[in-house]
Every structure is written in structure tokens, then in C-alpha cells.
């Protein structure tokens, strides 16, 4: 029997001002009997911080933990807290994840805050590359997401994604198929849609793939159509193992722009994407593409290896 994806979630919180918002954002994604580990990292140099600043930051950590215990506790979840010290925040987050044997990391980056900076450049690459568990980034958004809590289980049948629509970008790699498997396993009753982006697709080929009118499709476009059809079939074969019937969609344009636009137009509740892309693509699902989608997505993004 596999362990539920969000059974034991690590929630890094950087500031007391973000604690309540982060807790409220993460709760809908927890298992009905899930556990939460809240971690706060105090950055220090090799010699350690001065006593006064250290005491002040310890007080801030206790304030964060008190808010988290109240928020998650009121929602019916067991809460553990972990205060860590170190010169590298990412190292400490990953170490906490290993120490508590978590099944996922989840947090809400606040625009301009410390965590949004951790999702840029080398930090984002390290976090997604070195983590052995999925990372769920829940944006600050006014859009309401379907509650996947115990209360919802009474009306939707459980914390399995009922009522959800999940978008999974694919590119023909094994890593992308792993993202499909992840989405189907985590949300077996959700509507899962696979997206394939064609950066150089003509209006004609896009129209022909989406049922519209096209004036003509050349041999190169026909080859691309065959390739995309094969990729969708491979994705469906993975979904079949989980008893899920996929929907498929193609979209033209730059990869990150297409993913965000498609998520908006389809009204999805979650994007699941891999950290690696096809060799040779100008923009891979790693680094700049992932970072752009995370920053711009109107819905939560789960990043998987």
C-alpha cells in the first residue's frame, strides 16, 4: 500500500506575518488524518548570530509555531515544530524533511518575501533537484480551491481530488510521464488534462489538432501531430495503471506562457510539472520555466522529480 502524498507535510514558514496565510493555504491539500511539520530556519554565519538577535528570532519562531499549532490544530491535524539553525536555508529545509520522513513540502511564497527569493535561480534548481519528495507551491490568490479536508470527504467521497481539475504539461520524457503518474495517484478522481506545447506550431497545425479549420498542414506539421499523438497515448498508458481517463490539449507558444495561459483558460485547480525537460528544447521544465510558472500561475503548482 502506498503512502498518501500529503500524509506528512513539511511546511517552512519564514515570518510570523505569513504564518496564518500559509496554514490556511496548505490545509486543503492535507490528508484527512494528515500530519504537519512546521519548520523555521534561523540563518547564521559560521560563528553564529549575536545573543540579542538570536533571542529575538527565537521569539519570532515561537510566535510562528503558536499560530501554526492553532491553525492546523483547529483543522484537526497533528502538528510538530522544528527550529533549525544553519547558513543555508535550503539545506536545513531538506534536512528537516529527511529527519521527519515527510511525504511532501508545501509553502506559500509571499511576493517580495524571503521564500519567493528561494524560488529563483540556483535555489529553485537545488530545491527541486535535491528533494526526494514533491514540492507544492500554493500562491496567494483570491481564487477558491475545492476543499480536500475531512469535511469535504463527506460530500465528495474523500481527499482524492474529487471536483479537481489538474493540468500536467508533458514533453515525451520519462520525467513528464512520472508527473502524469503522480497526478493520477494523488488525485484519482480528478479530471486530469495533459498539455503538450508546440513552440513553433503554425496556426494551421494548432487548428487541426483542436478541431478548428485549417487551410493546410505541411509534412513537418503532420510529423509533429503523429509525435504528439504518440506522447498522449504513452501518457494514457500510464494513467490506465491508475484507472484514470485523461483529457488532452495542445497549445502553441513559449512553454511557460502556454502553461500559465492554458491553466487560466481551462480553469484548472492545480498544475503538476516535472523538473526536467527534453534535451534540445530552448526552455526546459527546469529552472527558468518552472520558476516562471510558479511565479505567474494563478493556481498551486506541484513540482515533482
CSV table of C-alpha atoms in Angstrom, one decimal:
chain,number,residue,atom,x,y,z
A,1,UNK,CA,0.0,0.0,0.0
A,2,UNK,CA,1.4,3.4,-1.0
A,3,UNK,CA,1.7,6.3,1.4
A,4,UNK,CA,-0.7,9.1,0.7
A,5,UNK,CA,1.1,12.0,-0.9
A,6,UNK,CA,0.2,14.6,1.7
A,7,UNK,CA,0.1,12.4,4.7
A,8,UNK,CA,3.0,14.1,6.4
A,9,UNK,CA,3.8,17.5,5.0
A,10,UNK,CA,6.7,19.8,5.8
A,11,UNK,CA,5.7,23.5,5.9
A,12,UNK,CA,8.5,26.0,6.0
A,13,UNK,CA,7.4,29.4,7.3
A,14,UNK,CA,9.8,32.4,7.2
A,15,UNK,CA,7.9,35.1,9.0
A,16,UNK,CA,5.1,35.4,11.6
A,17,UNK,CA,3.1,37.7,9.2
A,18,UNK,CA,2.9,34.8,6.7
A,19,UNK,CA,2.1,32.0,9.2
A,20,UNK,CA,-1.8,32.3,9.2
A,21,UNK,CA,-2.0,32.7,5.4
A,22,UNK,CA,0.4,29.8,4.8
A,23,UNK,CA,-1.6,27.5,7.1
A,24,UNK,CA,-4.9,28.4,5.5
A,25,UNK,CA,-3.5,27.8,2.0
A,26,UNK,CA,-2.0,24.4,2.8
A,27,UNK,CA,-4.9,22.9,4.8
A,28,UNK,CA,-7.0,22.0,1.7
A,29,UNK,CA,-4.2,19.7,0.4
A,30,UNK,CA,-3.7,17.6,3.5
A,31,UNK,CA,-5.0,14.1,4.1
A,32,UNK,CA,-7.9,14.0,6.4
A,33,UNK,CA,-5.7,12.3,9.0
A,34,UNK,CA,-2.5,14.0,7.9
A,35,UNK,CA,0.4,15.3,10.0
A,36,UNK,CA,2.2,18.7,9.6
A,37,UNK,CA,5.7,19.5,10.4
A,38,UNK,CA,6.3,23.3,10.6
A,39,UNK,CA,9.9,24.4,10.3
A,40,UNK,CA,11.5,27.7,10.8
A,41,UNK,CA,15.2,28.3,9.9
A,42,UNK,CA,17.4,30.9,11.6
A,43,UNK,CA,20.2,31.7,9.3
A,44,UNK,CA,23.5,32.1,10.9
A,45,UNK,CA,27.1,32.6,10.0
A,46,UNK,CA,29.9,30.2,10.9
A,47,UNK,CA,30.4,31.9,14.3
A,48,UNK,CA,26.6,32.1,15.0
A,49,UNK,CA,24.4,35.2,15.5
A,50,UNK,CA,24.7,37.6,18.4
A,51,UNK,CA,22.8,36.8,21.5
A,52,UNK,CA,20.2,39.6,21.2
A,53,UNK,CA,19.2,39.0,17.6
A,54,UNK,CA,19.2,35.2,18.3
A,55,UNK,CA,16.8,35.6,21.2
A,56,UNK,CA,14.5,37.9,19.1
A,57,UNK,CA,14.4,35.4,16.2
A,58,UNK,CA,13.7,32.6,18.6
A,59,UNK,CA,10.7,34.6,19.9
A,60,UNK,CA,9.6,35.1,16.3
A,61,UNK,CA,9.9,31.3,15.8
A,62,UNK,CA,7.7,30.6,18.8
A,63,UNK,CA,5.1,33.1,17.5
A,64,UNK,CA,5.1,31.3,14.2
A,65,UNK,CA,4.7,27.9,15.9
A,66,UNK,CA,1.9,29.1,18.1
A,67,UNK,CA,0.0,30.3,15.0
A,68,UNK,CA,0.6,27.1,13.2
A,69,UNK,CA,-0.5,24.9,16.1
A,70,UNK,CA,-3.7,26.9,16.4
A,71,UNK,CA,-4.5,26.9,12.7
A,72,UNK,CA,-3.6,23.3,11.9
A,73,UNK,CA,-4.9,22.1,15.3
A,74,UNK,CA,-8.3,23.7,14.8
A,75,UNK,CA,-8.5,21.9,11.4
A,76,UNK,CA,-7.9,18.6,13.2
A,77,UNK,CA,-4.3,17.9,12.3
A,78,UNK,CA,-1.3,16.8,14.4
A,79,UNK,CA,1.4,19.4,14.4
A,80,UNK,CA,5.1,19.1,15.1
A,81,UNK,CA,7.5,22.0,15.1
A,82,UNK,CA,11.2,22.2,14.3
A,83,UNK,CA,13.5,25.2,14.8
A,84,UNK,CA,16.8,24.8,12.9
A,85,UNK,CA,20.0,26.9,12.6
A,86,UNK,CA,22.3,27.0,9.7
A,87,UNK,CA,24.0,29.1,7.0
A,88,UNK,CA,21.9,27.5,4.2
A,89,UNK,CA,18.1,27.6,4.4
A,90,UNK,CA,17.6,25.0,1.6
A,91,UNK,CA,19.9,22.6,3.3
A,92,UNK,CA,18.1,22.9,6.6
A,93,UNK,CA,14.6,22.5,5.0
A,94,UNK,CA,15.8,19.3,3.2
A,95,UNK,CA,17.4,18.1,6.4
A,96,UNK,CA,14.2,18.6,8.3
A,97,UNK,CA,12.3,16.7,5.6
A,98,UNK,CA,14.6,13.8,6.0
A,99,UNK,CA,14.6,13.9,9.8
A,100,UNK,CA,10.8,13.7,9.9
A,101,UNK,CA,10.4,11.4,6.9
A,102,UNK,CA,7.9,13.7,5.2
A,103,UNK,CA,5.9,12.9,2.1
A,104,UNK,CA,5.9,16.4,0.6
A,105,UNK,CA,7.0,20.0,1.1
A,106,UNK,CA,4.3,22.8,0.9
A,107,UNK,CA,4.5,26.5,1.3
A,108,UNK,CA,3.1,29.8,0.1
A,109,UNK,CA,5.6,32.4,-1.3
A,110,UNK,CA,4.6,36.0,-0.4
A,111,UNK,CA,5.5,38.4,-3.2
A,112,UNK,CA,8.6,40.3,-2.1
A,113,UNK,CA,9.1,37.9,0.8
A,114,UNK,CA,12.0,35.7,1.7
A,115,UNK,CA,10.5,32.5,0.2
A,116,UNK,CA,9.9,33.9,-3.2
A,117,UNK,CA,13.6,34.6,-3.4
A,118,UNK,CA,14.3,31.0,-2.7
A,119,UNK,CA,12.4,30.1,-5.8
A,120,UNK,CA,14.8,31.8,-8.1
A,121,UNK,CA,18.0,30.8,-9.9
A,122,UNK,CA,20.1,28.2,-8.2
A,123,UNK,CA,17.9,28.0,-5.1
A,124,UNK,CA,14.9,26.7,-7.1
A,125,UNK,CA,17.1,24.2,-9.0
A,126,UNK,CA,18.6,22.9,-5.8
A,127,UNK,CA,15.3,22.5,-4.0
A,128,UNK,CA,13.7,20.7,-6.9
A,129,UNK,CA,16.8,18.7,-7.8
A,130,UNK,CA,17.8,17.6,-4.3
A,131,UNK,CA,14.4,17.0,-2.8
A,132,UNK,CA,13.3,13.4,-2.7
A,133,UNK,CA,9.6,14.4,-2.4
A,134,UNK,CA,7.2,16.6,-4.3
A,135,UNK,CA,7.1,20.3,-3.6
A,136,UNK,CA,3.7,22.1,-3.6
A,137,UNK,CA,3.8,25.9,-4.0
A,138,UNK,CA,0.4,27.5,-3.2
A,139,UNK,CA,0.2,31.1,-4.4
A,140,UNK,CA,-1.6,33.9,-2.7
A,141,UNK,CA,-4.8,34.0,-4.7
A,142,UNK,CA,-8.4,35.1,-4.3
A,143,UNK,CA,-9.5,32.0,-6.3
A,144,UNK,CA,-11.1,29.5,-4.0
A,145,UNK,CA,-9.9,25.9,-4.4
A,146,UNK,CA,-12.0,22.9,-3.6
A,147,UNK,CA,-11.6,21.8,0.0
A,148,UNK,CA,-9.9,18.4,0.3
A,149,UNK,CA,-10.4,18.2,4.0
A,150,UNK,CA,-12.4,15.8,6.2
A,151,UNK,CA,-15.4,18.0,5.8
A,152,UNK,CA,-15.3,17.7,2.1
A,153,UNK,CA,-14.9,13.9,2.2
A,154,UNK,CA,-18.5,13.7,3.4
A,155,UNK,CA,-19.7,15.3,0.2
A,156,UNK,CA,-17.1,14.4,-2.4
A,157,UNK,CA,-16.0,11.0,-1.4
A,158,UNK,CA,-12.6,11.8,0.2
A,159,UNK,CA,-9.4,13.6,-0.1
A,160,UNK,CA,-8.7,12.1,-3.5
A,161,UNK,CA,-9.2,15.2,-5.7
A,162,UNK,CA,-12.9,14.9,-6.3
A,163,UNK,CA,-14.0,18.1,-8.1
A,164,UNK,CA,-10.5,19.0,-9.0
A,165,UNK,CA,-9.1,19.7,-12.5
A,166,UNK,CA,-5.3,19.0,-12.8
A,167,UNK,CA,-3.1,20.2,-15.6
A,168,UNK,CA,0.1,18.2,-16.4
A,169,UNK,CA,2.4,19.5,-19.1
A,170,UNK,CA,4.2,16.7,-21.0
A,171,UNK,CA,7.1,16.6,-23.4
A,172,UNK,CA,7.6,12.9,-24.2
A,173,UNK,CA,10.2,12.3,-21.4
A,174,UNK,CA,10.1,9.7,-18.7
A,175,UNK,CA,10.1,12.5,-16.2
A,176,UNK,CA,7.0,14.0,-17.7
A,177,UNK,CA,5.3,10.6,-17.5
A,178,UNK,CA,6.2,10.5,-13.8
A,179,UNK,CA,4.3,13.7,-13.4
A,180,UNK,CA,1.3,12.1,-15.0
A,181,UNK,CA,1.6,9.1,-12.7
A,182,UNK,CA,1.9,11.5,-9.7
A,183,UNK,CA,-1.2,13.4,-10.6
A,184,UNK,CA,-3.2,10.2,-11.2
A,185,UNK,CA,-2.0,8.7,-7.9
A,186,UNK,CA,-2.6,11.8,-5.8
A,187,UNK,CA,-5.9,12.7,-7.3
A,188,UNK,CA,-7.5,9.5,-8.7
A,189,UNK,CA,-11.0,11.1,-9.1
A,190,UNK,CA,-9.8,14.4,-10.5
A,191,UNK,CA,-10.1,15.5,-14.1
A,192,UNK,CA,-6.5,15.2,-15.3
A,193,UNK,CA,-5.6,17.1,-18.5
A,194,UNK,CA,-2.3,16.5,-20.3
A,195,UNK,CA,-0.9,19.6,-22.1
A,196,UNK,CA,1.6,19.5,-24.9
A,197,UNK,CA,3.2,22.8,-26.0
A,198,UNK,CA,4.5,23.4,-29.5
A,199,UNK,CA,6.7,26.4,-29.5
A,200,UNK,CA,6.8,26.7,-33.3
A,201,UNK,CA,3.3,25.5,-34.1
A,202,UNK,CA,1.6,27.2,-37.0
A,203,UNK,CA,-2.0,28.4,-36.8
A,204,UNK,CA,-2.9,25.7,-39.2
A,205,UNK,CA,-1.5,22.8,-37.2
A,206,UNK,CA,-2.9,24.1,-34.0
A,207,UNK,CA,-6.3,24.4,-35.6
A,208,UNK,CA,-6.2,20.9,-37.0
A,209,UNK,CA,-5.2,19.5,-33.6
A,210,UNK,CA,-8.1,21.3,-31.8
A,211,UNK,CA,-10.8,20.7,-34.3
A,212,UNK,CA,-10.7,24.1,-36.0
A,213,UNK,CA,-10.4,25.0,-39.6
A,214,UNK,CA,-7.0,24.9,-41.3
A,215,UNK,CA,-6.0,25.9,-44.8
A,216,UNK,CA,-3.2,23.5,-45.0
A,217,UNK,CA,-0.7,21.4,-42.9
A,218,UNK,CA,2.8,20.6,-44.2
A,219,UNK,CA,4.7,17.4,-43.8
A,220,UNK,CA,6.6,18.8,-40.8
A,221,UNK,CA,3.4,19.6,-39.0
A,222,UNK,CA,2.0,16.2,-39.8
A,223,UNK,CA,5.0,14.6,-38.3
A,224,UNK,CA,4.6,16.7,-35.2
A,225,UNK,CA,0.9,15.6,-35.0
A,226,UNK,CA,2.0,12.0,-35.1
A,227,UNK,CA,4.6,12.6,-32.4
A,228,UNK,CA,2.1,14.4,-30.1
A,229,UNK,CA,-0.5,11.7,-30.6
A,230,UNK,CA,2.1,9.1,-29.5
A,231,UNK,CA,3.0,11.1,-26.4
A,232,UNK,CA,-0.6,11.4,-25.4
A,233,UNK,CA,-1.0,7.6,-25.9
A,234,UNK,CA,2.0,7.0,-23.7
A,235,UNK,CA,0.6,9.3,-21.0
A,236,UNK,CA,-2.8,7.5,-21.2
A,237,UNK,CA,-1.0,4.1,-20.8
A,238,UNK,CA,0.5,5.5,-17.5
A,239,UNK,CA,-2.9,6.8,-16.4
A,240,UNK,CA,-4.5,3.4,-17.2
A,241,UNK,CA,-2.4,1.9,-14.4
A,242,UNK,CA,-4.3,4.2,-12.0
A,243,UNK,CA,-7.7,3.8,-13.7
A,244,UNK,CA,-7.8,7.4,-14.9
A,245,UNK,CA,-9.0,8.6,-18.3
A,246,UNK,CA,-7.0,11.6,-19.4
A,247,UNK,CA,-8.1,14.7,-21.3
A,248,UNK,CA,-5.6,16.1,-23.8
A,249,UNK,CA,-4.9,19.6,-25.2
A,250,UNK,CA,-2.2,21.2,-27.4
A,251,UNK,CA,-1.2,24.8,-27.1
A,252,UNK,CA,1.1,27.0,-29.2
A,253,UNK,CA,3.7,29.4,-27.9
A,254,UNK,CA,6.6,29.6,-25.4
A,255,UNK,CA,6.4,26.9,-22.9
A,256,UNK,CA,5.9,28.8,-19.6
A,257,UNK,CA,3.5,31.3,-21.2
A,258,UNK,CA,1.4,28.4,-22.7
A,259,UNK,CA,1.3,26.6,-19.4
A,260,UNK,CA,0.0,29.6,-17.5
A,261,UNK,CA,-2.4,30.6,-20.2
A,262,UNK,CA,-3.8,27.1,-20.5
A,263,UNK,CA,-4.3,26.9,-16.8
A,264,UNK,CA,-6.2,30.1,-16.8
A,265,UNK,CA,-8.4,29.3,-19.8
A,266,UNK,CA,-9.2,25.7,-18.6
A,267,UNK,CA,-9.9,26.9,-15.1
A,268,UNK,CA,-7.7,24.2,-13.5
A,269,UNK,CA,-7.1,23.9,-9.8
A,270,UNK,CA,-3.6,22.6,-9.9
A,271,UNK,CA,-0.6,22.3,-12.2
A,272,UNK,CA,1.7,19.3,-11.8
A,273,UNK,CA,5.0,19.5,-13.6
A,274,UNK,CA,8.4,17.8,-13.7
A,275,UNK,CA,11.7,19.3,-13.1
A,276,UNK,CA,13.4,18.1,-16.2
A,277,UNK,CA,12.6,18.6,-19.9
A,278,UNK,CA,13.7,17.2,-23.2
A,279,UNK,CA,17.3,17.8,-24.2
A,280,UNK,CA,17.5,20.3,-27.0
A,281,UNK,CA,14.5,22.4,-26.1
A,282,UNK,CA,15.3,26.0,-25.7
A,283,UNK,CA,13.3,26.1,-22.5
A,284,UNK,CA,13.2,23.0,-20.3
A,285,UNK,CA,10.9,22.2,-17.5
A,286,UNK,CA,13.7,23.1,-15.1
A,287,UNK,CA,15.0,26.4,-13.8
A,288,UNK,CA,13.6,29.4,-15.8
A,289,UNK,CA,10.4,27.6,-17.0
A,290,UNK,CA,9.5,26.2,-13.6
A,291,UNK,CA,10.3,29.5,-11.9
A,292,UNK,CA,8.2,31.4,-14.4
A,293,UNK,CA,5.2,29.1,-14.0
A,294,UNK,CA,5.5,29.2,-10.2
A,295,UNK,CA,5.6,33.0,-10.2
A,296,UNK,CA,2.8,33.5,-12.6
A,297,UNK,CA,0.5,30.6,-12.1
A,298,UNK,CA,-3.0,31.6,-10.7
A,299,UNK,CA,-3.2,28.2,-9.1
A,300,UNK,CA,-1.0,25.9,-6.9
A,301,UNK,CA,1.9,24.2,-8.6
A,302,UNK,CA,3.3,20.8,-7.6
A,303,UNK,CA,6.9,20.2,-8.7
A,304,UNK,CA,8.0,16.6,-8.9
A,305,UNK,CA,11.2,14.8,-9.9
